[in-house]
PDB file of C-alpha atoms in Angstrom:
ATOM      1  CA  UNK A   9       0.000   0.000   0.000  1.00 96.00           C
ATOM      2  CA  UNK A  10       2.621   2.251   1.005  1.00 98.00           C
ATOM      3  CA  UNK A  11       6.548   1.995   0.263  1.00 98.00           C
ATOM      4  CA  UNK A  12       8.813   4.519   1.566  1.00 98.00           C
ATOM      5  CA  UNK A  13      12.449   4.193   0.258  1.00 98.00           C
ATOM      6  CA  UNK A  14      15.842   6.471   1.262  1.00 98.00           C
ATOM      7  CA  UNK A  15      12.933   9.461   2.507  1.00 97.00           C
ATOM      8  CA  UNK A  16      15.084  12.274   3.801  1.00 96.00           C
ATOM      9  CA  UNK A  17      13.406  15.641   4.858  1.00 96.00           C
ATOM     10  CA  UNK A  18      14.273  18.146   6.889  1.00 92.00           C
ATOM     11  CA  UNK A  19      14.113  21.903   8.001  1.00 91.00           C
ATOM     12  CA  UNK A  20      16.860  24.020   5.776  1.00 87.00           C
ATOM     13  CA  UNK A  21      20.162  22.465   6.593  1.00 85.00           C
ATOM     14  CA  UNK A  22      18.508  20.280   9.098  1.00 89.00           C
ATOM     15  CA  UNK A  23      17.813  16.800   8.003  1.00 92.00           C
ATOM     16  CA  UNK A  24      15.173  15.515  10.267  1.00 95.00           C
ATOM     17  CA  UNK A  25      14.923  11.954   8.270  1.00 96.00           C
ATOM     18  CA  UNK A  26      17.722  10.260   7.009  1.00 95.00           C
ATOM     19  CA  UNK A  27      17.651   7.777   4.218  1.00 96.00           C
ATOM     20  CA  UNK A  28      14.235   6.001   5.725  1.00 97.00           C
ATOM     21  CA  UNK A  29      12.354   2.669   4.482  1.00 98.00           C
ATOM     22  CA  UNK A  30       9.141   1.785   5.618  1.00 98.00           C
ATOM     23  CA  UNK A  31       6.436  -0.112   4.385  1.00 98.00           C
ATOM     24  CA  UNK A  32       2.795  -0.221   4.992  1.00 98.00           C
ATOM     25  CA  UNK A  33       0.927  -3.252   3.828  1.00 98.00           C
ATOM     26  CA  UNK A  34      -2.924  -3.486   3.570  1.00 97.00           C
ATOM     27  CA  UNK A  35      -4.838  -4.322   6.917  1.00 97.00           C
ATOM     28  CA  UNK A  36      -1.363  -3.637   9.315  1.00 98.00           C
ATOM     29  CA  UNK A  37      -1.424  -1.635  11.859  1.00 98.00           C
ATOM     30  CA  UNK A  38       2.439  -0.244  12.092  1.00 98.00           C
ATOM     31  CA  UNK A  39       3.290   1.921  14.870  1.00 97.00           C
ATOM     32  CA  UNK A  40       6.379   4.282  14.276  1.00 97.00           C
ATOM     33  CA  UNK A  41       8.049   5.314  17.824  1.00 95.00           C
ATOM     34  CA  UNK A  42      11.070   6.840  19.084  1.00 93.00           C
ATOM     35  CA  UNK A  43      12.279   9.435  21.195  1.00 91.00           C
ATOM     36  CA  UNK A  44      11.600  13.481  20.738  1.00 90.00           C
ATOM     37  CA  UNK A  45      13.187  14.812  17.432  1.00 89.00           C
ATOM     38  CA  UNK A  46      13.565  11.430  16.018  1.00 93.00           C
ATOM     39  CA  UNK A  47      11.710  12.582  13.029  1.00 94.00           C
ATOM     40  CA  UNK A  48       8.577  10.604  13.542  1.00 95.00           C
ATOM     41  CA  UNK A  49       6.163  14.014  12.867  1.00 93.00           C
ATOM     42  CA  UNK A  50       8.500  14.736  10.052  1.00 95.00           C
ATOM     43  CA  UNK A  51       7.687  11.415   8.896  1.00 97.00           C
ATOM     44  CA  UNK A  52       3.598  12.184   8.301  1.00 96.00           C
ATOM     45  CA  UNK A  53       4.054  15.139   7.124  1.00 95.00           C
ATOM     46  CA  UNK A  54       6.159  14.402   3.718  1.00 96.00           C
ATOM     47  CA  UNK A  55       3.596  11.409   3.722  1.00 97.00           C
ATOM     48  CA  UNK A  56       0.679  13.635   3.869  1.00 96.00           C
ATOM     49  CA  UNK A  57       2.184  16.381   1.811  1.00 96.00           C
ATOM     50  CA  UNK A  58       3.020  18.833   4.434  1.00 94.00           C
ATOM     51  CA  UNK A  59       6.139  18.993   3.491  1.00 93.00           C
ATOM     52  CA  UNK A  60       8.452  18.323   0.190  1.00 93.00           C
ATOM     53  CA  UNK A  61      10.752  15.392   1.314  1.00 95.00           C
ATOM     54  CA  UNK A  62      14.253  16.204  -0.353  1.00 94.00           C
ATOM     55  CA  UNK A  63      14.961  12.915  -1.102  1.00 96.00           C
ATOM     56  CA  UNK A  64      14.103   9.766  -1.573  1.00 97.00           C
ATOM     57  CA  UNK A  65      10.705   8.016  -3.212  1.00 97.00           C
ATOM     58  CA  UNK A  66       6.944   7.605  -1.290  1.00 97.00           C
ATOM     59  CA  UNK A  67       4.535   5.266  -3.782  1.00 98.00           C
ATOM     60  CA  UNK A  68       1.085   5.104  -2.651  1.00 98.00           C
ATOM     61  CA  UNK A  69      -0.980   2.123  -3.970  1.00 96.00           C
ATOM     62  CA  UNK A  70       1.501   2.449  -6.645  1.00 96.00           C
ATOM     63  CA  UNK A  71       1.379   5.837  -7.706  1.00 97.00           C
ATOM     64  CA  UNK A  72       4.798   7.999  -6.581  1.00 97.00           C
ATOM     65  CA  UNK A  73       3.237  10.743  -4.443  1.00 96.00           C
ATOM     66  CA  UNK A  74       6.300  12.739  -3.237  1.00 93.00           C
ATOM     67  CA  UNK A  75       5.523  16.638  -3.196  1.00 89.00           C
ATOM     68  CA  UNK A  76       1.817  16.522  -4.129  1.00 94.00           C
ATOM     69  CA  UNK A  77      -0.997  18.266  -2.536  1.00 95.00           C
ATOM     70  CA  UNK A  78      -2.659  17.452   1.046  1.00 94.00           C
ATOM     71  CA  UNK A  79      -6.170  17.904  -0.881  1.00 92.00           C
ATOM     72  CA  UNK A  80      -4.793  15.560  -3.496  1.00 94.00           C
ATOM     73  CA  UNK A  81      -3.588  13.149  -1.193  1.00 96.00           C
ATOM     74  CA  UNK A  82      -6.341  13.651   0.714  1.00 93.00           C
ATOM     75  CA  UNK A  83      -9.003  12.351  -2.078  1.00 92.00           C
ATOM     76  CA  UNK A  84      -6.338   9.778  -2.718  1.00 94.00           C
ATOM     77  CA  UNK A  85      -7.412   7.894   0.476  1.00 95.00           C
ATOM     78  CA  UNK A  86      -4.612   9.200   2.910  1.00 96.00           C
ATOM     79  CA  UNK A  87      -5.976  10.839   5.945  1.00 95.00           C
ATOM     80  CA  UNK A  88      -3.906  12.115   8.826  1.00 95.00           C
ATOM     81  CA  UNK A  89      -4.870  13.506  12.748  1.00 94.00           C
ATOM     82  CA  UNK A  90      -1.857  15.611  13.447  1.00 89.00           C
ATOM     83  CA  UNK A  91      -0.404  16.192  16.814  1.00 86.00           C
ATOM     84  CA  UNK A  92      -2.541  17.672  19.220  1.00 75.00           C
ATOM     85  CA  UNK A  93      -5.842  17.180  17.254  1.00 70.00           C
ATOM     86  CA  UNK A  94      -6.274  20.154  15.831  1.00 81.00           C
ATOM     87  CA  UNK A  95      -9.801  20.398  16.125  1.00 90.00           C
ATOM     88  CA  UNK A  96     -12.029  23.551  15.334  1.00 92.00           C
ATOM     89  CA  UNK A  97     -12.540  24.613  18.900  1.00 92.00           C
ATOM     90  CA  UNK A  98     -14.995  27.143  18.624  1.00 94.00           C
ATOM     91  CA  UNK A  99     -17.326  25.053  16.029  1.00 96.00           C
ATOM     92  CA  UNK A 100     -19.434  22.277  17.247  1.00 97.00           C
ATOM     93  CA  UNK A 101     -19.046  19.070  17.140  1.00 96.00           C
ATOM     94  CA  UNK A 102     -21.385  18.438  14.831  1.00 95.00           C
ATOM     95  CA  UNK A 103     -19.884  21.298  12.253  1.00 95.00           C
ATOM     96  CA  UNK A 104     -15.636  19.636  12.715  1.00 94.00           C
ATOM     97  CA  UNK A 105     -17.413  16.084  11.417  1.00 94.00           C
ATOM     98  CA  UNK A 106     -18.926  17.766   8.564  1.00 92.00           C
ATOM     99  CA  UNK A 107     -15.845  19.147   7.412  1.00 90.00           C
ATOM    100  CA  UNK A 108     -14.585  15.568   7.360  1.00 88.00           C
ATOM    101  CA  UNK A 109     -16.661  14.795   4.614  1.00 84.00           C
ATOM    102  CA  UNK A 110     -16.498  17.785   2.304  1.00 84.00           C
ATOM    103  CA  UNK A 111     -14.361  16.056   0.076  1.00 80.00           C
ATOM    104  CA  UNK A 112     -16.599  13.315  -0.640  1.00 78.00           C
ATOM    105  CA  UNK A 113     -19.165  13.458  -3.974  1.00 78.00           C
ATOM    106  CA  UNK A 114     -21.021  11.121  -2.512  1.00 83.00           C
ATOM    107  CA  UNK A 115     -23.276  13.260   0.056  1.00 80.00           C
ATOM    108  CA  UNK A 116     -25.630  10.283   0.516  1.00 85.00           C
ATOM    109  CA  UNK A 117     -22.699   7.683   1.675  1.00 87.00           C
ATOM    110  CA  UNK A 118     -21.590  10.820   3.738  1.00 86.00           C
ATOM    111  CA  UNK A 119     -24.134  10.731   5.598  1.00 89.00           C
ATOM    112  CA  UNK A 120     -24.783   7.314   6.226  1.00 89.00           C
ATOM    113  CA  UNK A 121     -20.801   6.836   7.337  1.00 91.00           C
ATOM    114  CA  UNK A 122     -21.838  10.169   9.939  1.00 93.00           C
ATOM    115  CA  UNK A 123     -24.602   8.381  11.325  1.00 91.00           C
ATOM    116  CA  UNK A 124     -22.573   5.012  11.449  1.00 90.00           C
ATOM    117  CA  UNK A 125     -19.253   7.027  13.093  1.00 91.00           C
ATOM    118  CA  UNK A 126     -21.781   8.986  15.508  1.00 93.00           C
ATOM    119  CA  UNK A 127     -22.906   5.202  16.878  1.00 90.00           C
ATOM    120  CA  UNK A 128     -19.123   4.131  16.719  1.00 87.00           C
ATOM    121  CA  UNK A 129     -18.384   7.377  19.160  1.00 90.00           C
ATOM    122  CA  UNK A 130     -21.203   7.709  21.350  1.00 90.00           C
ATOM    123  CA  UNK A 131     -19.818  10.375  23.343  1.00 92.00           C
ATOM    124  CA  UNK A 132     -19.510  12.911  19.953  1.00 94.00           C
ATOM    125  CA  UNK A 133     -23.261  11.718  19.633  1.00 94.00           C
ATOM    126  CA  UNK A 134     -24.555  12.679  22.792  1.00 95.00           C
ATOM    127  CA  UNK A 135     -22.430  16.030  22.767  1.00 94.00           C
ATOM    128  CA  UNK A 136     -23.406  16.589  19.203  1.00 95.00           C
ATOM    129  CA  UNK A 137     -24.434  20.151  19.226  1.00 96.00           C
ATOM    130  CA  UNK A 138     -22.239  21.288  21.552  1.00 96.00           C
ATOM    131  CA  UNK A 139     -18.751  23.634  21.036  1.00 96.00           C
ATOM    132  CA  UNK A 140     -15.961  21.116  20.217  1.00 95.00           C
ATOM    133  CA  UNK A 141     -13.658  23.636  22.414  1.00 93.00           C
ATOM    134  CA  UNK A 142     -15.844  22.137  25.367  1.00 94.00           C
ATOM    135  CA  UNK A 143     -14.813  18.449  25.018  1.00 94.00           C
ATOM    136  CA  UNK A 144     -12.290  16.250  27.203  1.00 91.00           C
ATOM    137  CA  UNK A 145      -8.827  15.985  25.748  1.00 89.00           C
ATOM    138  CA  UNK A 146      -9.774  12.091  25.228  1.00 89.00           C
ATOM    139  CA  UNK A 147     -13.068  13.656  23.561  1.00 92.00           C
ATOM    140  CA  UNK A 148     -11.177  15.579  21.093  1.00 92.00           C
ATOM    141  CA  UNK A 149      -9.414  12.616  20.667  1.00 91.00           C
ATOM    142  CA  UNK A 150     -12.037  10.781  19.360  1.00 91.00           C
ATOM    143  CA  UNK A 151     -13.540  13.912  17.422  1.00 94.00           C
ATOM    144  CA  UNK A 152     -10.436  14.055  15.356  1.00 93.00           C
ATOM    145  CA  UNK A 153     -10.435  10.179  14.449  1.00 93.00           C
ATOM    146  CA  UNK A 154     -14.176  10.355  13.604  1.00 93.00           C
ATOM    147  CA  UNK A 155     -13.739  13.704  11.454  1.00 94.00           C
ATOM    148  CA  UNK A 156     -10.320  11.555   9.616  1.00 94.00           C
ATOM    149  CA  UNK A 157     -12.700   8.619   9.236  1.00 92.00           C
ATOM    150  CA  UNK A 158     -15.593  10.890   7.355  1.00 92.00           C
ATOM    151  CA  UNK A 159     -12.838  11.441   4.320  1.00 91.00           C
ATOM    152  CA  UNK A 160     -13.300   7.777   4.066  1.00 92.00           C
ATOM    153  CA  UNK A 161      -9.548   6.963   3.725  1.00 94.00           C
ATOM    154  CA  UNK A 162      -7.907   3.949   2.801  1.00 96.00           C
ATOM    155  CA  UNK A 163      -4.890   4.333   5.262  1.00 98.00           C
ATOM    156  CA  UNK A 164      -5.050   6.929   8.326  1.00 97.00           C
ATOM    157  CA  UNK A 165      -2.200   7.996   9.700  1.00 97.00           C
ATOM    158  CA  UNK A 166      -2.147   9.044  13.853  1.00 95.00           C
ATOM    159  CA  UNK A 167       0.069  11.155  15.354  1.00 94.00           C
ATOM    160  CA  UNK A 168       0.710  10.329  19.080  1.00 92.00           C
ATOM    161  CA  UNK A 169      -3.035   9.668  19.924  1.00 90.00           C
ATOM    162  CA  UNK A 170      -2.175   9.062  23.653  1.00 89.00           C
ATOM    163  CA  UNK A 171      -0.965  12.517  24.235  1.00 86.00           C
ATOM    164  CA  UNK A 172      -1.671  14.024  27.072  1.00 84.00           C
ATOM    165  CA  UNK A 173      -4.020  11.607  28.437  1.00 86.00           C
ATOM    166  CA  UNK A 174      -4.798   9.770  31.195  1.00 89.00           C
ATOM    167  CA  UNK A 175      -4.286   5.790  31.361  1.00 89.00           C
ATOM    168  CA  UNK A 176      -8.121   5.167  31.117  1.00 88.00           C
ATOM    169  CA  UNK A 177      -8.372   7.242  28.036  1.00 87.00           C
ATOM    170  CA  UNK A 178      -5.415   6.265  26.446  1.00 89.00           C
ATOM    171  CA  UNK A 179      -7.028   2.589  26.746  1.00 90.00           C
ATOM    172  CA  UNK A 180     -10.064   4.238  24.977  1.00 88.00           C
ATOM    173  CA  UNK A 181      -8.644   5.619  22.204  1.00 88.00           C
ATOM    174  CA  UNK A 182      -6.738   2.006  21.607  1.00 91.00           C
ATOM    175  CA  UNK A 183      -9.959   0.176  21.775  1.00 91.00           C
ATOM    176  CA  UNK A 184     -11.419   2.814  18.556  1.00 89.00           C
ATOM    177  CA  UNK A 185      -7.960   1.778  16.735  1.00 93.00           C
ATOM    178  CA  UNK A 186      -8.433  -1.607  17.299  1.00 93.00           C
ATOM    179  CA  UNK A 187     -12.470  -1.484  15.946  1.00 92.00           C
ATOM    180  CA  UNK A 188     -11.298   0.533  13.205  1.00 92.00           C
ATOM    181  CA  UNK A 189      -8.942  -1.535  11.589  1.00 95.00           C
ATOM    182  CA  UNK A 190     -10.872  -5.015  12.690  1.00 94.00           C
ATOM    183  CA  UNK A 191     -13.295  -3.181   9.919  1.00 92.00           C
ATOM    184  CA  UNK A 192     -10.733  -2.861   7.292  1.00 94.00           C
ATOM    185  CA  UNK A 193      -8.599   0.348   7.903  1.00 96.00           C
ATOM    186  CA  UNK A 194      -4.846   0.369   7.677  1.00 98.00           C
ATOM    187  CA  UNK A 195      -3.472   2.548  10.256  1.00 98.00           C
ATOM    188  CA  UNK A 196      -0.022   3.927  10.784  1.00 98.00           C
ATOM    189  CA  UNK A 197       0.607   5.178  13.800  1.00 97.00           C
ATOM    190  CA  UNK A 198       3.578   7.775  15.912  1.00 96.00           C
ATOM    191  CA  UNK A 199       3.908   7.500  19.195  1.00 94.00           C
ATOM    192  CA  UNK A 200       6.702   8.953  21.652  1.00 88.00           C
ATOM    193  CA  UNK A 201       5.767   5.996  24.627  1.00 85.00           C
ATOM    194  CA  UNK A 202       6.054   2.486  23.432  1.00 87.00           C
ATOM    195  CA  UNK A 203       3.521   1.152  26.271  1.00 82.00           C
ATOM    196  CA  UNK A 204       0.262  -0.395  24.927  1.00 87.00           C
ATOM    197  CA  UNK A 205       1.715  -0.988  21.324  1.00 92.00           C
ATOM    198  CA  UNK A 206       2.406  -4.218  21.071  1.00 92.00           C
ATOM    199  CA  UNK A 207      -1.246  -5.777  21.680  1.00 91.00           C
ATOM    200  CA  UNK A 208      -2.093  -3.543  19.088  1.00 95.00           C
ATOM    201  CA  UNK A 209       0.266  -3.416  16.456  1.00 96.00           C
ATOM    202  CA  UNK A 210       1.691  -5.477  13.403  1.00 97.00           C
ATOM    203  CA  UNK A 211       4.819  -4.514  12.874  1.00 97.00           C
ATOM    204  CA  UNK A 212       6.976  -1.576  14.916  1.00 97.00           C
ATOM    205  CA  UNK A 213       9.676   1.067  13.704  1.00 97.00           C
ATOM    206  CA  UNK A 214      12.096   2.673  15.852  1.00 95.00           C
ATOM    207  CA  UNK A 215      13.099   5.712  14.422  1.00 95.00           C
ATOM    208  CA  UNK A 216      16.229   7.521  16.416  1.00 93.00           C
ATOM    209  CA  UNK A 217      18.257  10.532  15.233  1.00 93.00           C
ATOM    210  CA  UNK A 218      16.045  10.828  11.788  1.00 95.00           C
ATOM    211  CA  UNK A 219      17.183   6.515  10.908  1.00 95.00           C
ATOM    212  CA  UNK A 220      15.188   3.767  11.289  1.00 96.00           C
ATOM    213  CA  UNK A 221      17.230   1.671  14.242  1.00 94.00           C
ATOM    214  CA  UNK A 222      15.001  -1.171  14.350  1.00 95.00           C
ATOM    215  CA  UNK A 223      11.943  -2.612  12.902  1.00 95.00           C
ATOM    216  CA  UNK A 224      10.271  -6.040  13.538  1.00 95.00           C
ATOM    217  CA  UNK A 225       6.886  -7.820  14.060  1.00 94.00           C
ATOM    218  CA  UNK A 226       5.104  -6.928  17.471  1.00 92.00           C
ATOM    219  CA  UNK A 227       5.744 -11.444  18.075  1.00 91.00           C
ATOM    220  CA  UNK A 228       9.273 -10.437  17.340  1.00 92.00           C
ATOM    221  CA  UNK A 229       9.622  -7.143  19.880  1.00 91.00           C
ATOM    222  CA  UNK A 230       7.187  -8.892  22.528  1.00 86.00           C
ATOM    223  CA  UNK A 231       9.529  -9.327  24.835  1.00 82.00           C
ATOM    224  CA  UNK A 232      11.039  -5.682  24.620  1.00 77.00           C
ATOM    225  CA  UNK A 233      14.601  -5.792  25.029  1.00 86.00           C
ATOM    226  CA  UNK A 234      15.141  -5.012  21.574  1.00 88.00           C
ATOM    227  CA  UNK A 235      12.658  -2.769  21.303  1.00 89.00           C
ATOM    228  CA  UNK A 236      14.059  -0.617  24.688  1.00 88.00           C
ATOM    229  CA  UNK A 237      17.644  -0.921  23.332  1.00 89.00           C
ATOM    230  CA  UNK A 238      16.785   0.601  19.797  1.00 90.00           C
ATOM    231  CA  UNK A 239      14.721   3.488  21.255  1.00 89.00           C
ATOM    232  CA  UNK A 240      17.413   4.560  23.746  1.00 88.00           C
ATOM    233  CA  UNK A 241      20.440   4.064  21.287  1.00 82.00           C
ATOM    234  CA  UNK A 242      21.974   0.529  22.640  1.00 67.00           C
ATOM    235  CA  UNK A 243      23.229  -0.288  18.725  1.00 52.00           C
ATOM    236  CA  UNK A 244      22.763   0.369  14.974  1.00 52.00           C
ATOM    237  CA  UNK A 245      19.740  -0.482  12.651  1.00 50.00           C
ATOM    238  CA  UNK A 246      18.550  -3.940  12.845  1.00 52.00           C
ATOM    239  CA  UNK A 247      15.528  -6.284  12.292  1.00 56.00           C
ATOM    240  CA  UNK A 248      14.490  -8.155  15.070  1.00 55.00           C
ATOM    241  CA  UNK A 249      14.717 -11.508  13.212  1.00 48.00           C
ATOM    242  CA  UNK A 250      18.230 -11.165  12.625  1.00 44.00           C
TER     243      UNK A 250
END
């Protein structure tokens, strides 16, 4: 679905990635984690078109994608939730989902995935009218998954969902990934904390300094010791079959 191969990027001289492969295969959920300034927001963004990677080639569903549009990636099927949410806090609820789906052309299927997302998230449901502002950071949360899941995309990408949020919530918001990919969606996912990942995930990639250190299978990581020693800089790149 998605290959990423030698993907540098960075900020003027500043090369936040270095040289990165990653692949995304239909139906996987792969986290990305690693410490601050490892690159792993860098990462979404020259997938999502935020920003012009500098080298190196991203194919989506086999179409090289590198430097287009968000709105073009966008109706291409990718769908991101950036850091922090970024929900419109002073519309409602009901107004940030609608946004969600103004790209489709299909108003009817719109509103028939609204009505199925609104039973998926009954909390959005009940507050439905009210300002989004208003919500629970877990809340927004949720509002920002639902309004990604409205653009019907084909592979949503999450950055750090557990945030800022308590345990509880955190469990929440893994419960939503896990329904939403048990119903077909491919989901990559950054996080900074590696706790909860590995009941969740398919495969995992450690990114450190802008390179990947370590990738693997979550059976492959479940024990964590390679997984700790690639996020805090114990050795060099390596898969955890080798």
């Amino acid at each position: 679905m998605l290959e990423i191969r030698g993907l540098t990027a960075g900020y003027g001289r500043l090369a936040a990635l270095k040289s990165v492969d990653l692949e995304v295969r239909k139906g996987e959920v792969i986290f990305v984690v690693g410490p601050n300034g490892a690159g792993k927001s860098t990462l979404l963004k020259s997938i999502s078109g935020l920003m012009a990677p500098t080298g190196g080639t991203l194919v989506f569903n086999g179409e090289p994608i590198a430097g287009q549009s968000p709105e073009k990636l966008c109706r291409k099927g990718l769908a991101l939730v950036p850091e922090g949410r970024s929900i419109f806090r002073t519309l409602t609820v009901q107004e940030n989902l609608l946004l969600g789906g103004m790209i489709r052309k299909d108003k009817a299927e719109a509103a028939a995935d609204l009505e199925r997302v609104l039973e998926a998230f009954p909390i959005l449901k009940s507050r439905y009218r009210g300002v989004a502002g208003h919500l629970s950071g877990g809340e927004q949360q949720q509002l920002a998954i639902a309004r990604a899941i409205l653009q019907r995309p084909s592979l949503m990408m999450i950055d750090e969902p557990s945030l800022g949020l308590a345990p509880l919530v955190i469990d929440q918001v893994y419960e939503s990934l896990r329904q939403l990919n048990a119903s077909g969606l491919t989901l990559l996912v950054v996080e900074q904390s590696t706790a909860r990942i590995l009941d969740l995930a398919s495969r995992i990639y450690v990114l450190r300094n802008g390179h990947v250190a370590l990738e693997g299978s979550a059976s492959e990581l479940a024990d964590g010791h390679a997984l700790e020693e690639a996020y805090f800089g114990y050795g060099d790149r390596q898969t955890a079959h080798a």
